[in-house]
Amino acid sequence: MAATYFLGVFNDNFFKQAALLLAVLSGLSGLQGKATMLFSLPFILFSAYGGWLADRFPKRQVIIGVKFLEGIAMLIGAYGIITLSWGWILAMVFLMGLQSTFFGPALNGSIPELYPSWYVTKANALLKLVTTAAILLGMAAAGIALDQHWLDTDIPFGRVLVSVTVLSVALAGIIAAFGIKRIENINSKSPFPWAGPIVSLQDSIKLRHDPPLLLAVIGDTYFYFLSLIAVMLINTMGVNELQMSVTATSLLAVSLMAGVCIGALVAAKITSPERWSHVLGPASFGMGLCLFGAGIVAGMELDLQWVLLFVSLMGAGFCGGIFLIPLTAFIQVRPDLNKKGKVIAAANFCAFTGMLIAGSIFTLFDKNFLPSSNVFFLGIIGMISAVLFYGGHKFINSSAYDGSTGRENNV
């Protein structure tokens, strides 16, 4: 399963980063926001179906089917990259989001079925390590691949290399999926969610009956909102504002994810599904402070500007890893076995609604402010949000909230 997930995450991020960099290089930085919105849209429209499939059918079969969908998406994307046709590229981004919509509940729902609850946080940390390594390699390789000129071809060789890579990795992912361990199916009798996004919205609203789970889902949504805007800003800031190469720009995005990887390992040591909310406030403040610092550094002319940006963004990622891992573990452990897919789908619905909003906000601010200024403001948002998460932690651990109630009511 780890190999299948690694290859899928690598391919997603390799293609997405290559497409975003090509958009910026073509003077179409606003397409980053539109691509993000298209990637997020399937999660909003189809999350309920993904959760139902994960609860109703063997997760191995769902994952294999999704990997074939990824292969089709990569064929479309490779053609779009070769011809630099943004219609085809954006269509592939939508399909990439669609396959992730169905893959997420099947993967995340299988973790608590494979491991005891006390090991779930560690399993998530290791999975995050694998995921982050794939993201790091994908984002770094995208910039490096686009900078390659091995052969003198009519189509820039970097684009050819990107297309060949995504097709090869998709094929490897399909092969790896057949090696996934069979998991006994819970065979939930939940009815098919014909209303789709309306069901996802209703399931998300029902989370209010379980305040700790609601706090975890809000935190998860906040993390992806903040991190997605940060990655898009890094691309625009590096290439357009600071005139860096695509390789140097991709490495800045890599530093952010490398920090998440390190933070994930630390989170596994200091949190558990029973004790997790205490890190949210400090970690959010740390993310904000480091982004605040990155915005200041980007706006100044310094000899070590790239190094300082690398360090500050890695610091933001480190705090992000500490913030995210306990949330992921709690969302997986908290629901009953026959509701895990449903709850994870609701969490995905919320997270990608946040990402859809993030794409809209990026498009708006990209037209009116320098990227470094936007990073600065993003840092302020992170520090202010820390107060809210600290308040949430105090509430669910106070006498005003009876922790013995709520779980049986979740979704």
JSON list of C-alpha atoms in Angstrom, two decimals, residues 49-59 105-106 109 185-190 337-342:
[
{"chain": "A", "resi": 49, "resn": "TYR", "atom": "CA", "xyz": [-19.61, 8.63, -3.02]},
{"chain": "A", "resi": 50, "resn": "GLY", "atom": "CA", "xyz": [-15.97, 8.01, -2.11]},
{"chain": "A", "resi": 51, "resn": "GLY", "atom": "CA", "xyz": [-16.88, 7.42, 1.52]},
{"chain": "A", "resi": 52, "resn": "TRP", "atom": "CA", "xyz": [-19.74, 5.08, 0.57]},
{"chain": "A", "resi": 53, "resn": "LEU", "atom": "CA", "xyz": [-17.46, 3.01, -1.69]},
{"chain": "A", "resi": 54, "resn": "ALA", "atom": "CA", "xyz": [-14.82, 2.71, 1.05]},
{"chain": "A", "resi": 55, "resn": "ASP", "atom": "CA", "xyz": [-17.44, 1.50, 3.56]},
{"chain": "A", "resi": 56, "resn": "ARG", "atom": "CA", "xyz": [-19.36, -0.74, 1.13]},
{"chain": "A", "resi": 57, "resn": "PHE", "atom": "CA", "xyz": [-16.69, -2.54, -0.92]},
{"chain": "A", "resi": 58, "resn": "PRO", "atom": "CA", "xyz": [-13.26, -4.09, -0.26]},
{"chain": "A", "resi": 59, "resn": "LYS", "atom": "CA", "xyz": [-10.82, -1.20, -0.09]},
{"chain": "A", "resi": 105, "resn": "PRO", "atom": "CA", "xyz": [-11.32, 7.26, 2.15]},
{"chain": "A", "resi": 106, "resn": "ALA", "atom": "CA", "xyz": [-10.18, 3.79, 1.03]},
{"chain": "A", "resi": 109, "resn": "GLY", "atom": "CA", "xyz": [-10.07, 3.98, 6.35]},
{"chain": "A", "resi": 185, "resn": "ASN", "atom": "CA", "xyz": [-14.75, -5.81, 4.33]},
{"chain": "A", "resi": 186, "resn": "ILE", "atom": "CA", "xyz": [-17.06, -4.37, 7.01]},
{"chain": "A", "resi": 187, "resn": "ASN", "atom": "CA", "xyz": [-19.84, -4.47, 4.35]},
{"chain": "A", "resi": 188, "resn": "SER", "atom": "CA", "xyz": [-21.71, -1.44, 5.61]},
{"chain": "A", "resi": 189, "resn": "LYS", "atom": "CA", "xyz": [-25.37, -1.34, 4.61]},
{"chain": "A", "resi": 190, "resn": "SER", "atom": "CA", "xyz": [-25.44, 2.45, 4.34]},
{"chain": "A", "resi": 337, "resn": "LEU", "atom": "CA", "xyz": [-15.77, 1.15, 12.16]},
{"chain": "A", "resi": 338, "resn": "ASN", "atom": "CA", "xyz": [-18.80, 1.25, 9.86]},
{"chain": "A", "resi": 339, "resn": "LYS", "atom": "CA", "xyz": [-18.69, 5.06, 9.70]},
{"chain": "A", "resi": 340, "resn": "LYS", "atom": "CA", "xyz": [-14.99, 5.72, 9.12]},
{"chain": "A", "resi": 341, "resn": "GLY", "atom": "CA", "xyz": [-15.29, 6.16, 5.36]},
{"chain": "A", "resi": 342, "resn": "LYS", "atom": "CA", "xyz": [-18.25, 8.49, 5.83]}
]
